[in-house]
XYZ file of C-alpha atoms in Angstrom:
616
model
C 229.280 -16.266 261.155
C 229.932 -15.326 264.845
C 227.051 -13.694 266.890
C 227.691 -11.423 269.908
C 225.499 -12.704 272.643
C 225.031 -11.399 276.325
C 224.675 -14.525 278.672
C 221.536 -13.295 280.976
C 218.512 -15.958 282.828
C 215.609 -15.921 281.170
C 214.280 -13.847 283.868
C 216.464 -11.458 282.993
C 215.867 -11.574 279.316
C 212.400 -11.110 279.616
C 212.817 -8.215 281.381
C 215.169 -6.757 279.057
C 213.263 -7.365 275.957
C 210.293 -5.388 277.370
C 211.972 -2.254 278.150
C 212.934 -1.952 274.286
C 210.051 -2.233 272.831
C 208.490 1.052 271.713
C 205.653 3.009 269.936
C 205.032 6.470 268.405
C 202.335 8.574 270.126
C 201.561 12.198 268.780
C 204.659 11.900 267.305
C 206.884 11.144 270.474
C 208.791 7.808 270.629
C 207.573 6.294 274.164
C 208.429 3.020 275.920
C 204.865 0.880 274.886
C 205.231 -0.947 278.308
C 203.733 1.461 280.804
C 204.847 -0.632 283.683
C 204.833 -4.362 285.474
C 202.127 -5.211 288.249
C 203.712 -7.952 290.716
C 202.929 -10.116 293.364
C 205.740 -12.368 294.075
C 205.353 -15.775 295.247
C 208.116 -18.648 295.087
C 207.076 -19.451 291.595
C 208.434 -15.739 290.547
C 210.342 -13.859 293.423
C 214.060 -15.208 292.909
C 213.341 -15.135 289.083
C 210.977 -12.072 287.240
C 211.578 -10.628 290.840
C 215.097 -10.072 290.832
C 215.025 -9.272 287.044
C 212.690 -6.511 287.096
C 214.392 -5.064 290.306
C 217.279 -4.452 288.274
C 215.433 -2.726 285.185
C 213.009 -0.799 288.047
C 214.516 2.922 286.571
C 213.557 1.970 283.586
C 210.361 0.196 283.440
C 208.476 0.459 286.847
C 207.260 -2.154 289.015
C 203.902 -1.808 290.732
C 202.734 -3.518 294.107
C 199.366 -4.776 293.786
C 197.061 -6.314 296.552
C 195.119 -8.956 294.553
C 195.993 -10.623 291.402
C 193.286 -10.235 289.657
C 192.767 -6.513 290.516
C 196.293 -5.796 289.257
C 195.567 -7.482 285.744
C 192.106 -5.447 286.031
C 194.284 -2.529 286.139
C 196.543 -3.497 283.816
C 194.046 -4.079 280.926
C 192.076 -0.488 281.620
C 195.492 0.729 281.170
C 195.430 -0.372 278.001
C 191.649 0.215 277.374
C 192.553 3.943 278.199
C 195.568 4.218 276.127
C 193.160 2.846 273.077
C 195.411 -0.211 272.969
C 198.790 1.874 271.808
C 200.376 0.743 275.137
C 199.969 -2.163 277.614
C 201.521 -3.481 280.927
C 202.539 -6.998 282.283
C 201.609 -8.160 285.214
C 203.416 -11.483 287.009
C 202.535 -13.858 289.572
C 203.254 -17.082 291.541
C 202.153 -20.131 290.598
C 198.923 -21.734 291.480
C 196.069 -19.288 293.229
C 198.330 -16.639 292.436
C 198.039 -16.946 288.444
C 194.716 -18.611 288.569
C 193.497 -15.395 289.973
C 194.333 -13.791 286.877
C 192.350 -16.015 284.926
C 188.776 -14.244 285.037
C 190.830 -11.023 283.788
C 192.439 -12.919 280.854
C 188.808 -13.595 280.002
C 187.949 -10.260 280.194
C 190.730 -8.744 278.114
C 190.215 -11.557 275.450
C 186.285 -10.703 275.037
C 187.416 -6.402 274.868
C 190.327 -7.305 272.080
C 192.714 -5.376 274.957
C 195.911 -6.125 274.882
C 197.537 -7.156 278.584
C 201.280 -9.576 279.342
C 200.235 -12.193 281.981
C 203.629 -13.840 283.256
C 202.534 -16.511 285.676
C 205.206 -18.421 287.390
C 204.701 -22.478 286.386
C 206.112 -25.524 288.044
C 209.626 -27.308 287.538
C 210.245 -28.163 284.036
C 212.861 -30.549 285.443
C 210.483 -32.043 287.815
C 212.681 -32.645 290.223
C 210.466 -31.264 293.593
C 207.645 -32.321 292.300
C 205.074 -32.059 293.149
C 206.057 -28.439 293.897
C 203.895 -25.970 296.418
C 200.670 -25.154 294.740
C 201.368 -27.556 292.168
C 198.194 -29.689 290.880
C 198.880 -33.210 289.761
C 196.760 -34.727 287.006
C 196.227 -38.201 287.143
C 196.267 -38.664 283.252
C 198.877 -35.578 281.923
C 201.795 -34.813 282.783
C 202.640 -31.982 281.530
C 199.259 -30.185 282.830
C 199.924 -27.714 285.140
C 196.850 -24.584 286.782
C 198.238 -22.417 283.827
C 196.441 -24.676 281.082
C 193.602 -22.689 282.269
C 194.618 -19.947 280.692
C 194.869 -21.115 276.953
C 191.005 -20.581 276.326
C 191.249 -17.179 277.354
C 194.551 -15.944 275.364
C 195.701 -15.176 272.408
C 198.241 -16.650 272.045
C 199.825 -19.049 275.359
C 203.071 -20.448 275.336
C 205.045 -22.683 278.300
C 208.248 -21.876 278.707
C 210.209 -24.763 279.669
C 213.748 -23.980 277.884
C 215.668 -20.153 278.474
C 215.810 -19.675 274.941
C 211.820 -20.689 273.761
C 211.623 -17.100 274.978
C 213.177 -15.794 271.956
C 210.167 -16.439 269.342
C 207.620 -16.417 272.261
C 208.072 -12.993 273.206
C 208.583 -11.521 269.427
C 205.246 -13.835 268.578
C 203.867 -11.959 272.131
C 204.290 -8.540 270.623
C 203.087 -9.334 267.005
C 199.611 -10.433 269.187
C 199.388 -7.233 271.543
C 200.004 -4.965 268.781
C 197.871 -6.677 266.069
C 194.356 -5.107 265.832
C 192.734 -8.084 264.391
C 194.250 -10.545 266.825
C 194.944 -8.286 269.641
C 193.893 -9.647 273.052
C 195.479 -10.810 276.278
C 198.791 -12.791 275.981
C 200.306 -15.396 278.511
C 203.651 -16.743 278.797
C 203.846 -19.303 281.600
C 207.443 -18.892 283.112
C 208.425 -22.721 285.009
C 210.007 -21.146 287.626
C 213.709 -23.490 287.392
C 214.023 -22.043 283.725
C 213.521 -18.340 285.243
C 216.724 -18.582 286.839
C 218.420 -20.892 284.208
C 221.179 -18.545 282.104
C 221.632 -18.444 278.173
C 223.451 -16.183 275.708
C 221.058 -14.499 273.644
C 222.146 -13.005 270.950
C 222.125 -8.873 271.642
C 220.168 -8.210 268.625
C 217.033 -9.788 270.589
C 217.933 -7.007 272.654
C 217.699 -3.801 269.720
C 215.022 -1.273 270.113
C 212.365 -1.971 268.298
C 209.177 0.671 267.178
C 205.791 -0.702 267.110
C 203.370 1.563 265.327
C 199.351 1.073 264.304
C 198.769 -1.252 260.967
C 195.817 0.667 259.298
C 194.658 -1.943 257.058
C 192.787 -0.967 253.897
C 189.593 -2.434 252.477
C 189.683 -5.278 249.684
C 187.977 -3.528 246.543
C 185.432 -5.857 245.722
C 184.222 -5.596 249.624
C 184.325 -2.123 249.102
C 182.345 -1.104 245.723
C 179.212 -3.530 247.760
C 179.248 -1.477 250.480
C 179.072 1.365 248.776
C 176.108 -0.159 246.628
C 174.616 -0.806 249.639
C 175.098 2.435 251.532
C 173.815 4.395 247.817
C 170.595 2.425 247.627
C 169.670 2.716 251.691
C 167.100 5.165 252.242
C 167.025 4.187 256.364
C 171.012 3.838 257.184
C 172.220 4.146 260.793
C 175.839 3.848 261.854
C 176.490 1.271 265.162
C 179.611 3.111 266.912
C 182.200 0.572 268.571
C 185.149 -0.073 270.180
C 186.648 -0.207 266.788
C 186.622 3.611 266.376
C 187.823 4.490 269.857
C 191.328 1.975 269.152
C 191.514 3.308 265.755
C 191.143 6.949 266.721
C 188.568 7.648 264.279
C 186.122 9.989 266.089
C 186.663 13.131 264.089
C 186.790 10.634 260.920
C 183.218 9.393 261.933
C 181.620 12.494 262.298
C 182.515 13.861 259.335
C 181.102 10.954 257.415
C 177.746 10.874 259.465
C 177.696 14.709 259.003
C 178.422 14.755 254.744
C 175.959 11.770 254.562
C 173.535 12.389 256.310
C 173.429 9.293 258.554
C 172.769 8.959 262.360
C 175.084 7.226 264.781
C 174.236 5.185 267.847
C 176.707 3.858 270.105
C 177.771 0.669 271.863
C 178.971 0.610 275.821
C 182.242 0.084 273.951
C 181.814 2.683 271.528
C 180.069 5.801 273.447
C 182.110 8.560 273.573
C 183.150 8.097 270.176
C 181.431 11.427 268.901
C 180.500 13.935 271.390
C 176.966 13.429 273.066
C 176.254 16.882 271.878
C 176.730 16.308 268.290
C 173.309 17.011 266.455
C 173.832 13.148 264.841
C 174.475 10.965 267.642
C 171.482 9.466 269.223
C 173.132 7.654 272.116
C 173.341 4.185 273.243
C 171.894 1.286 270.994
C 170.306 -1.633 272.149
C 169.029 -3.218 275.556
C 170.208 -0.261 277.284
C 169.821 2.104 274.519
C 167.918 5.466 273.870
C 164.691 6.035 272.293
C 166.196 7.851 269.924
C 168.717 5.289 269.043
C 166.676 2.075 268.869
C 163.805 4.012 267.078
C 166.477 4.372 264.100
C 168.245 1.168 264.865
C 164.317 -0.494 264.145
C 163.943 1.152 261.336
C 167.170 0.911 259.366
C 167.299 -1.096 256.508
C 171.361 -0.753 256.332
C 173.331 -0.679 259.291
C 176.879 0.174 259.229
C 178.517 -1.408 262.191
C 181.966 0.029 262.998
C 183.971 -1.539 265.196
C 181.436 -3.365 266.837
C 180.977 -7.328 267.772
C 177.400 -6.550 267.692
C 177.072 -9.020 270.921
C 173.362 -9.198 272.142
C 173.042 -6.088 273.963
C 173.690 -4.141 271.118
C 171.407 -5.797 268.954
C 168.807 -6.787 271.456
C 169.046 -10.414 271.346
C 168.873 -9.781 267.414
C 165.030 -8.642 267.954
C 166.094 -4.954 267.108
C 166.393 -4.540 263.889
C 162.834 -5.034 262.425
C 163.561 -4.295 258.619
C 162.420 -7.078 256.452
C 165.188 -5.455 254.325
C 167.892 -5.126 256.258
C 171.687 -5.471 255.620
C 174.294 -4.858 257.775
C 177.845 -4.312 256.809
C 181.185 -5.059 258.948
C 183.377 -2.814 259.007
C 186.224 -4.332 261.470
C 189.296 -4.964 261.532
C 188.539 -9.073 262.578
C 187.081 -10.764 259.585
C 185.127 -12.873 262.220
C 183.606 -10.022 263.714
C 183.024 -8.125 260.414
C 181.202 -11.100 258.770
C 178.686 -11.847 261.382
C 174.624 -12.698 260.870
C 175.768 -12.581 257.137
C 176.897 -9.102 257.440
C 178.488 -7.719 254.354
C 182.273 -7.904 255.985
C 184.678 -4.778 255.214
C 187.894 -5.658 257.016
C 189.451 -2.609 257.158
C 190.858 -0.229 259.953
C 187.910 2.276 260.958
C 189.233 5.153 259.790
C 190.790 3.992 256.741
C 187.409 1.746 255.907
C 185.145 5.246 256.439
C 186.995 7.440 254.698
C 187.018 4.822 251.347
C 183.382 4.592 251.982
C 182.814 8.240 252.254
C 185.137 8.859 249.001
C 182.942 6.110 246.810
C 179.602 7.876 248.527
C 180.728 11.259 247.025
C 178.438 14.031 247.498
C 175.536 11.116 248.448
C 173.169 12.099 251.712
C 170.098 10.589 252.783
C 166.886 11.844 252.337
C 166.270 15.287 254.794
C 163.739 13.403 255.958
C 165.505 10.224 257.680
C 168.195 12.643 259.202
C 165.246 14.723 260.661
C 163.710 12.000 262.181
C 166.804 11.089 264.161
C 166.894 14.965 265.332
C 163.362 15.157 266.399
C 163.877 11.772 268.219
C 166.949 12.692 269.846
C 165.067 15.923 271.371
C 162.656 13.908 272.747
C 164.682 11.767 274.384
C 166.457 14.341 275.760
C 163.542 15.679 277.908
C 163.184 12.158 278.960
C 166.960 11.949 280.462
C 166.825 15.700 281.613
C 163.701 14.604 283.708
C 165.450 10.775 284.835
C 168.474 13.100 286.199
C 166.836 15.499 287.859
C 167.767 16.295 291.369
C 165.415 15.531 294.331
C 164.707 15.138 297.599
C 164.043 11.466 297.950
C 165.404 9.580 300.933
C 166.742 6.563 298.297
C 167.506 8.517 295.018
C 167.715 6.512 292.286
C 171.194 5.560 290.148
C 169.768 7.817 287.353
C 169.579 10.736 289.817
C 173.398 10.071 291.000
C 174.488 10.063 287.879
C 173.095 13.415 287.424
C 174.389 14.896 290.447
C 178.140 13.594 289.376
C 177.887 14.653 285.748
C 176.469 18.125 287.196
C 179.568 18.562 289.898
C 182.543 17.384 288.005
C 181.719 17.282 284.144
C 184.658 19.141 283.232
C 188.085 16.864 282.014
C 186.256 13.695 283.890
C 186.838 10.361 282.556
C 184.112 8.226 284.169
C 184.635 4.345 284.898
C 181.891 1.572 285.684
C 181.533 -2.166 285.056
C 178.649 -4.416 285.944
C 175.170 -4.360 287.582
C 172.777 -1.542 286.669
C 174.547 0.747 286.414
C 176.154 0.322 283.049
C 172.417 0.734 281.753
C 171.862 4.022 283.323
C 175.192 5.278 282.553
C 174.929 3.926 278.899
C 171.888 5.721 278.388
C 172.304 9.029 280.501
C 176.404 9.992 280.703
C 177.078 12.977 278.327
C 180.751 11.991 277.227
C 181.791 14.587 275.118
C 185.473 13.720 274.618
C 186.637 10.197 272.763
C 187.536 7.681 275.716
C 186.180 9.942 278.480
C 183.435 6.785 278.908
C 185.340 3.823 280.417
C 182.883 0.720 280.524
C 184.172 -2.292 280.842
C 181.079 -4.163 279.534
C 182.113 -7.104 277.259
C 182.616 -9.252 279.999
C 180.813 -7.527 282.725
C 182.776 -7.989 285.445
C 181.732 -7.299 288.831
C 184.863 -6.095 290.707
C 186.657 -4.172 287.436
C 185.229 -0.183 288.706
C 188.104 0.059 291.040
C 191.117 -1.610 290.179
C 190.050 -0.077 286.607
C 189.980 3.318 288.052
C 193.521 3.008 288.929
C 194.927 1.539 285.562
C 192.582 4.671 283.859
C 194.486 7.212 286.390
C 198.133 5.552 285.477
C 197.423 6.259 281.822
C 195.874 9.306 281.872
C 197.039 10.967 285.347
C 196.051 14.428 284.382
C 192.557 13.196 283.993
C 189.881 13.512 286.539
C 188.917 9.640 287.116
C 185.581 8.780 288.625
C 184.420 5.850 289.647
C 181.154 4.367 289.930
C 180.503 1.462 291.735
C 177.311 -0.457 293.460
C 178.116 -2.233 296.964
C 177.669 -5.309 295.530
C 180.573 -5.235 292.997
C 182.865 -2.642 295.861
C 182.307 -5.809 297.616
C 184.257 -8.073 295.502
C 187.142 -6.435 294.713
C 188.184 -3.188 296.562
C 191.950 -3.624 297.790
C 192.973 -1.492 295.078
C 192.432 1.646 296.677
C 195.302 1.037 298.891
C 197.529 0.225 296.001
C 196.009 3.847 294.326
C 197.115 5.709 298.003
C 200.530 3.822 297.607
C 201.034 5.233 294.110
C 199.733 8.868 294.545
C 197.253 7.893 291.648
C 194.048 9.642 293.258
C 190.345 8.625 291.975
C 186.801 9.458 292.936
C 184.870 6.569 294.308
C 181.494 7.198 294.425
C 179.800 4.377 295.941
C 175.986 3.113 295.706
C 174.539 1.399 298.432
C 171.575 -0.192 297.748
C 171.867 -3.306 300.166
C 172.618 -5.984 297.658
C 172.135 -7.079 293.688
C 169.544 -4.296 292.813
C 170.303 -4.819 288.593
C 169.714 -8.560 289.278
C 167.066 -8.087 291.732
C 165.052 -6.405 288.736
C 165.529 -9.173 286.412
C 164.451 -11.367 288.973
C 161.460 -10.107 289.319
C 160.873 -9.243 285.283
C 161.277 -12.722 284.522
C 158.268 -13.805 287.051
C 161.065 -14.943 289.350
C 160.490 -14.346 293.275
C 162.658 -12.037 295.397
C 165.439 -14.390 296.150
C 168.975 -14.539 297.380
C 170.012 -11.001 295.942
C 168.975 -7.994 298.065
C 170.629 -8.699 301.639
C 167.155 -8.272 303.061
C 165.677 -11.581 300.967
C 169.112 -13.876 301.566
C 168.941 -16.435 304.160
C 170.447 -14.651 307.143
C 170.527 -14.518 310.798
C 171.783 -10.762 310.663
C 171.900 -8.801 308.529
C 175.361 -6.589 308.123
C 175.521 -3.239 308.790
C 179.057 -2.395 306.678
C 180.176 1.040 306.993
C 181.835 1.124 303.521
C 183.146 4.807 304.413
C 184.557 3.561 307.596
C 185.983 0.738 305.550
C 187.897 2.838 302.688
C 188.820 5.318 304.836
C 190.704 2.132 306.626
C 192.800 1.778 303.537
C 193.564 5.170 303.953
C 191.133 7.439 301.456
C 189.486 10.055 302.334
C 185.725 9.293 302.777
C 182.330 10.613 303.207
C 178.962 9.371 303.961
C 176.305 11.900 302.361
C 172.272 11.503 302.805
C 171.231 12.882 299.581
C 171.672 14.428 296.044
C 172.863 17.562 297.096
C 175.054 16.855 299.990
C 176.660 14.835 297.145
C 176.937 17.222 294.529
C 178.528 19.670 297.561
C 181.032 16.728 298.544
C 181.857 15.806 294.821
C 183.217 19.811 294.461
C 184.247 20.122 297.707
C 186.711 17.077 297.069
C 187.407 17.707 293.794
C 191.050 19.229 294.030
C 191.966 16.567 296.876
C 194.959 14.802 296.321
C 194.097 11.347 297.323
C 191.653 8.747 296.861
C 187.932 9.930 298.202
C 185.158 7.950 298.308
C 181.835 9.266 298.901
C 179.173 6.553 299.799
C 174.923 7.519 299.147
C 172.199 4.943 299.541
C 170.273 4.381 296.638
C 167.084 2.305 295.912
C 167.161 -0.850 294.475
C 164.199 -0.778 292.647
C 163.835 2.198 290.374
C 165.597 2.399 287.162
C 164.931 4.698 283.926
C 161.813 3.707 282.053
C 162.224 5.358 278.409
C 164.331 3.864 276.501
C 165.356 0.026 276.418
C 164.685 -3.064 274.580
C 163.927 -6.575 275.107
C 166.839 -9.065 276.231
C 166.853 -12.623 275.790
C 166.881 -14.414 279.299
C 165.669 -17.573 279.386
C 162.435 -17.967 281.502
C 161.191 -21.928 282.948
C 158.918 -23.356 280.608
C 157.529 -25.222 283.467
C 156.761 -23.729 287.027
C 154.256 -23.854 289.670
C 154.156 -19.872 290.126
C 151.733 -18.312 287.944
C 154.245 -14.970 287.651
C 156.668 -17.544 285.840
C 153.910 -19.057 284.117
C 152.855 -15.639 282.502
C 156.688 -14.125 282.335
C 157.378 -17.460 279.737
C 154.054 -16.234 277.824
C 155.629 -12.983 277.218
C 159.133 -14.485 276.726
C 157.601 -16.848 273.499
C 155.758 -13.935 272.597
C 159.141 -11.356 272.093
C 161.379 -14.784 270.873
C 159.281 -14.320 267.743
C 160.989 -10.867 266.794
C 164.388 -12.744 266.848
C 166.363 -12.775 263.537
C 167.957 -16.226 263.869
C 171.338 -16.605 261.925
């Protein structure tokens, strides 16, 4: 049987395929690749380079400034799309695609879906070794891309023009999978980019990729249901889960018929409204009174979505039922089986609404759902208080946050990542709409707030994207501001300055440990740096304000809020302060042995809270 075939490099191929792939979103077809971030390098210029320059009407091309602040992007494009549409992002070989590597980590631990195209070495091996190439003494065939495999998906070496033909089709079934989604990487050897092949055209149809909604097995079903009927204490953990599966109004109907309170994950807040008489907030280390009061109490937990990773559970000390089950509702068997949960693998809404329809007219007990009422009131005087405005020369984060939420609440989508901030903003940001709180917390990675801000404000450009971000972690990673001036793609920095590692300052210090090495004033210095971070945005060329206190930043927050470009407003903060209600007990390990007697009596009440621990 004869084939028609187009002969095209592999380059070329690749960039092809990508343009037809497509998904269905509120019932418009739309290309599911919003875009390509690229830095070129010899490894990828003459190859993916020329390729995508020739497909650039069709599917766009975006200049980045750092490798891994592109990928950043690209993956909170993707967070912010709730995983119905992705990017790729390509690099160089060597330092270029190893800078990727911390963000393939990050995606794999958030199931997000990102492309990483790193350029590879000669399969032909003729130059070698090649610029940036390593060479291992042992192997071969082991090139800086192997460093990718633990932290994908799915990785595959391309090293003939055709391997891309199941690669890429095995690439997609990964990205749009929600069990197995996570970060993919295909690692291009940069002679094979350019080498030419004639693929058959019917790699080349359209093709429409659309959500699998799986449904629960029945026997995993009818026990959850037993289990739900006979729990006279059941909470409901809020992830990711129900964010990517778009199951908010699903959720609250369920807590609402039943009866049963919701608390929420860093992944999963926003996933009812903060106003909603049954949500109780954040769970966990960083969680609300209200929430972990329930959370303690519960003697069935219904986890949704969640991975239940220790700050949700609070190093498993939490939950303090002698009783308790939990049940997994996920969509990852490993996930939904975990600390012999009861697993439901199902799709969230799907898996709630079978639940809900085997529950019937079931509700808890009056009494359990006023509880959670009374103890979300309560903790609601506690934040109002935390968020208060003031006059304080150093406000604390808690009192930023409460400026920002009082000066732009309206259509905001707020982004964060790591230090302490994520625990204030778990605890005290009223999201009201689903994915209007963008944390990227699973991995905790200092650098994400801006680059992340800019993938947020590509997929949702009529949003108004703030970010949040300490001078530590601004530190790290910033050059993406330029690339968000470049692309007209305008965001709200709003930068804390509190001269160093204030989150990890704190635990320092609450595990007996001496102030060392984390504010700039305890580092071993000879000066100590005076950085204008306003002076040095505005450099990039933002728009940029230094403010010296809670209302001269509530005043620049409106006064900038219809600006066109990127503004960052910079406030000093103090390192030490952070919200006392609220909160639980983290495992961090402190010495058994030291000679400082704040050590000695930190590890006294470390073995005293490792006895709460449910272990398994």
């Amino acid at each position: 049987m004869s084939q028609k075939t187009v002969r095209l490099t592999m380059a070329q191929a690749v960039a092809r395929f990508l343009t037809k792939q497509m998904t269905v979103i509120d019932g418009e077809k739309t290309p599911i690749f919003g875009g390509v971030f690229a830095i070129f390098g010899h490894g990828n210029v003459a190859g993916i380079g020329e390729a995508l320059h020739g497909i650039k009407d069709t599917l766009p091309t975006y200049r980045a400034q750092n490798e891994q602040g592109m990928a950043n992007a690209a993956i909170a494009f993707a967070k912010a799309s709730f995983r119905r549409r992705f990017m790729a992002c390509t690099t160089s070989i060597g330092p270029g695609a190893l800078n990727m590597v911390t963000s393939a980590a990050l995606a794999h631990v958030n199931r997000l879906p990102v492309l990483l195209l790193p350029g590879d070495v000669f399969a032909n091996r003729r130059p070698d070794p090649v610029l940036q190439q390593i060479e291992d003494f042992g192997d071969g065939t082991m090139t800086v891309n192997d460093c990718f495999r633990p932290v994908s998906r799915y990785f595959d070496r391309i090293t003939r023009p055709e391997q891309i033909i199941p690669a890429l089709r095995r690439a997609m079934q990964v990205l749009t999978d929600p069990a197995d989604c996570g970060p993919v990487t295909l690692s291009l050897c940069q002679d094979v980019q350019a080498e030419a092949y004639d693929y058959p055209e019917s790699f080349f149809d359209e093709k429409v990729w659309t959500t699998r909604r799986l449904h629960p097995d029945a026997d995993e079903l009818a026990h959850a249901i037993t289990a739900l009927k006979a729990a006279k204490k059941p909470v409901i953990i809020s992830g990711g889960g129900v964010l990517y599966s778009e199951a908010s109004k699903t959720l609250a109907a369920f807590a609402e018929r039943h009866g049963i309170p919701v608390v929420e994950t860093q992944a999963g807040k926003s996933s009812l409204p903060h106003s909603h008489p049954l949500n109780m907030g954040s769970v966990g280390v960083t969680g609300t009174s209200a929430s972990n009061q329930m959370a303690e109490d519960a003697d069935v937990v219904l986890a949704v979505g969640s991975r239940l990773q220790d700050f949700t559970t609070g190093s498993w000390s939490l939950f303090k039922n002698d009783n308790l089950k939990i049940i997994g509702l996920n969509t990852q068997a490993f996930d939904a089986a975990k600390h012999e949960a009861l697993p439901l693998v199902s799709d969230a809404r799907v898996g709630l609404d079978a639940l809900s329809a085997g529950l019937g007219s079931h509700k808890v007990d009056v009494g359990w759902t006023k509880k959670a009422m009374d103890g979300k009131a309560e903790w609601l005087k506690a934040a109002v208080k935390a968020t208060a405005t003031t006059n304080a020369a150093l406000p604390s984060d808690a009192q930023v946050i409460g400026a920002v939420q009082r000066a732009r609440k309206e259509n905001t989508t707020l982004v964060c990542a790591a230090g302490g901030l994520p625990g204030e903003l778990h605890k005290l940001w009223q999201a009201e709409a689903p994915g209007s709180y963008h944390m990227e917390y699973g991995f905790s990675t200092m650098g994400y707030e801006v680059a992340g801000g800019l993938g947020v404000k590509l997929a949702k450009p009529d949003s108004d994207v703030i970010v949040m971000v300490g001078d530590g972690s601004y530190m790290m990673l910033n050059a993406e501001i330029a690339s968000s001036i470049m692309l007209g793609a305008k965001i709200t920095i709003v930068l804390l300055d509190n001269a160093g590692y204030g989150c990890i300052n704190r635990l320092q210090m609450a595990t007996g440990g001496a102030n060392f090495n984390n504010l700039l004033r305890d580092t071993h210095h000879v000066t100590l740096p005076a950085i204008d971070f306003a002076g040095h945005a505005a450099a990039m060329g933002a728009l940029t304000r230094k403010v010296a206190s809670i209302s001269e930043l509530e005043i620049a927050l409106k006064e900038t809020a219809g600006e066109n470009r990127t503004t960052v407003i910079v406030i000093d903060t103090d390192p030490l302060i952070t919200t006392d209600e609220g909160g639980h007990w983290w495992d961090v390990a402190v010495p058994e042995v030291s000679e400082r007697s704040k050590v000695k009596e930190a590890r006294k009440g470390y073995e005293k809270a490792l006895a709460a621990q449910r272990i398994g």
